């Protein structure tokens, strides 16, 4: 399985890093793109070195490298996940603007009918954000907000992050035990 992972400039870059960590131990090829603002937010929100993050991926591309294989529809990939996805990147994709590698690869995923999963993080959401998300959802894009649940009794930030990563893996059809699934049991 070959998956493109893009980290864009929204809060919650840890989600993208954690997805890479999980997939690094699976039989999955990961193609990573990190936007310039995401790089700044990684240094603000995490202790991670960019080289550590890059080491988790199979291949890394610059967001301005429009000659990368993933910019072409002829290059096969199974899915793309933008995690977290800024409202700017989401708006560009919703409007067919493909002026960097992330938005171009997403444009390719949509036109080729491949799985595209966006993990937006913003609050509150404006009517523009909601209209863009609706437009994409109608095209079959999975809108998976970074909005963790609490029924699995999280006790650490890692539990909240892993809930979202588990939902992404569910969408990708990858088995995991990152969170306890609701079984219908009534908690005491
Ligand atoms: C610290 C920080 C946090 C941000 N958080 C968000 C956010 O949660 N959601 C969002 O849509 N934009 C957020 N932004 C704004 C985006 O980074 C900005 O719109 C940027 O142009 C996005 O570019 P990119 O999508 O190419 O990474 C944040 C910016 C900074 C500096």
Short mmCIF file of N, CA and C and ligand atoms in Angstrom, two decimals, residues 7-12 35-38 41 44-45 63 85-89 100 102 121-122, ligand 1:
data_model
loop_
_atom_site.label_atom_id
_atom_site.label_comp_id
_atom_site.label_asym_id
_atom_site.label_seq_id
_atom_site.Cartn_x
_atom_site.Cartn_y
_atom_site.Cartn_z
N UNK A 7 1.40 17.16 5.91
CA UNK A 7 1.19 17.88 7.17
C UNK A 7 1.14 19.36 6.80
N UNK A 8 0.01 20.03 7.09
CA UNK A 8 -0.11 21.45 6.75
C UNK A 8 -0.18 22.29 8.03
N UNK A 9 -0.23 23.61 7.82
CA UNK A 9 -0.07 24.55 8.93
C UNK A 9 -1.30 24.78 9.78
N UNK A 10 -1.79 23.72 10.38
CA UNK A 10 -2.85 23.86 11.39
C UNK A 10 -2.28 23.38 12.72
N UNK A 11 -2.92 23.79 13.79
CA UNK A 11 -2.53 23.26 15.09
C UNK A 11 -2.80 21.75 15.08
N UNK A 12 -2.03 21.01 15.86
CA UNK A 12 -2.23 19.55 15.90
C UNK A 12 -1.33 18.81 14.93
N UNK A 35 4.23 21.28 4.71
CA UNK A 35 4.20 22.67 4.22
C UNK A 35 5.14 23.54 5.06
N UNK A 36 5.47 24.71 4.55
CA UNK A 36 6.40 25.61 5.25
C UNK A 36 5.84 26.04 6.60
N UNK A 37 4.53 26.37 6.64
CA UNK A 37 3.95 26.79 7.93
C UNK A 37 3.90 25.62 8.90
N UNK A 38 3.64 24.42 8.38
CA UNK A 38 3.62 23.24 9.25
C UNK A 38 5.00 23.05 9.91
N UNK A 41 5.09 25.28 12.81
CA UNK A 41 4.21 24.83 13.89
C UNK A 41 4.79 23.58 14.58
N UNK A 44 6.96 24.90 17.12
CA UNK A 44 6.20 25.56 18.21
C UNK A 44 5.53 24.51 19.11
N UNK A 45 4.92 23.49 18.50
CA UNK A 45 4.05 22.58 19.26
C UNK A 45 4.70 21.28 19.70
N UNK A 63 7.28 20.81 -0.80
CA UNK A 63 5.95 21.23 -1.23
C UNK A 63 5.99 22.05 -2.53
N UNK A 85 -5.14 19.37 8.41
CA UNK A 85 -5.38 20.11 7.17
C UNK A 85 -5.85 21.53 7.52
N UNK A 86 -5.08 22.51 7.08
CA UNK A 86 -5.48 23.91 7.34
C UNK A 86 -6.68 24.28 6.48
N UNK A 87 -7.38 25.32 6.91
CA UNK A 87 -8.53 25.80 6.13
C UNK A 87 -8.05 26.37 4.79
N UNK A 88 -6.82 26.89 4.77
CA UNK A 88 -6.29 27.42 3.52
C UNK A 88 -6.11 26.30 2.50
N UNK A 89 -5.45 25.21 2.91
CA UNK A 89 -5.23 24.08 1.99
C UNK A 89 -6.57 23.46 1.60
N UNK A 100 0.75 24.01 -5.28
CA UNK A 100 1.88 23.40 -4.58
C UNK A 100 1.68 21.88 -4.63
N UNK A 102 1.18 19.62 -2.35
CA UNK A 102 0.10 19.06 -1.53
C UNK A 102 -1.24 19.21 -2.24
N UNK A 121 -8.54 21.09 11.16
CA UNK A 121 -8.51 21.55 12.57
C UNK A 121 -8.70 23.06 12.57
N UNK A 122 -9.86 23.45 12.96
CA UNK A 122 -10.17 24.87 13.11
C UNK A 122 -11.42 24.97 13.96
C1 LIG B 1 0.73 28.55 15.38
C2 LIG B 1 -0.26 28.55 14.25
C3 LIG B 1 -1.41 27.79 14.35
C4 LIG B 1 -2.33 27.76 13.31
N1 LIG B 1 -3.44 26.97 13.45
C5 LIG B 1 -4.30 26.87 12.44
C6 LIG B 1 -5.40 25.95 12.56
O1 LIG B 1 -5.57 25.26 13.55
N2 LIG B 1 -6.22 25.84 11.48
C7 LIG B 1 -6.04 26.57 10.34
O2 LIG B 1 -6.83 26.40 9.40
N3 LIG B 1 -5.02 27.46 10.20
C8 LIG B 1 -4.14 27.62 11.22
N4 LIG B 1 -3.08 28.48 11.10
C9 LIG B 1 -2.98 29.32 9.91
C10 LIG B 1 -2.31 28.59 8.73
O3 LIG B 1 -1.06 28.12 9.11
C11 LIG B 1 -2.19 29.52 7.52
O4 LIG B 1 -3.48 29.76 6.95
C12 LIG B 1 -1.25 28.98 6.46
O5 LIG B 1 -1.26 29.85 5.35
C13 LIG B 1 -1.60 27.57 6.03
O6 LIG B 1 -0.73 27.19 4.98
P1 LIG B 1 -0.53 25.67 4.55
O7 LIG B 1 -1.90 25.07 4.45
O8 LIG B 1 0.15 25.76 3.23
O9 LIG B 1 0.30 25.02 5.58
C14 LIG B 1 -2.12 28.53 12.12
C15 LIG B 1 -0.96 29.28 12.03
C16 LIG B 1 -0.04 29.28 13.07
C17 LIG B 1 1.23 30.09 12.91
#
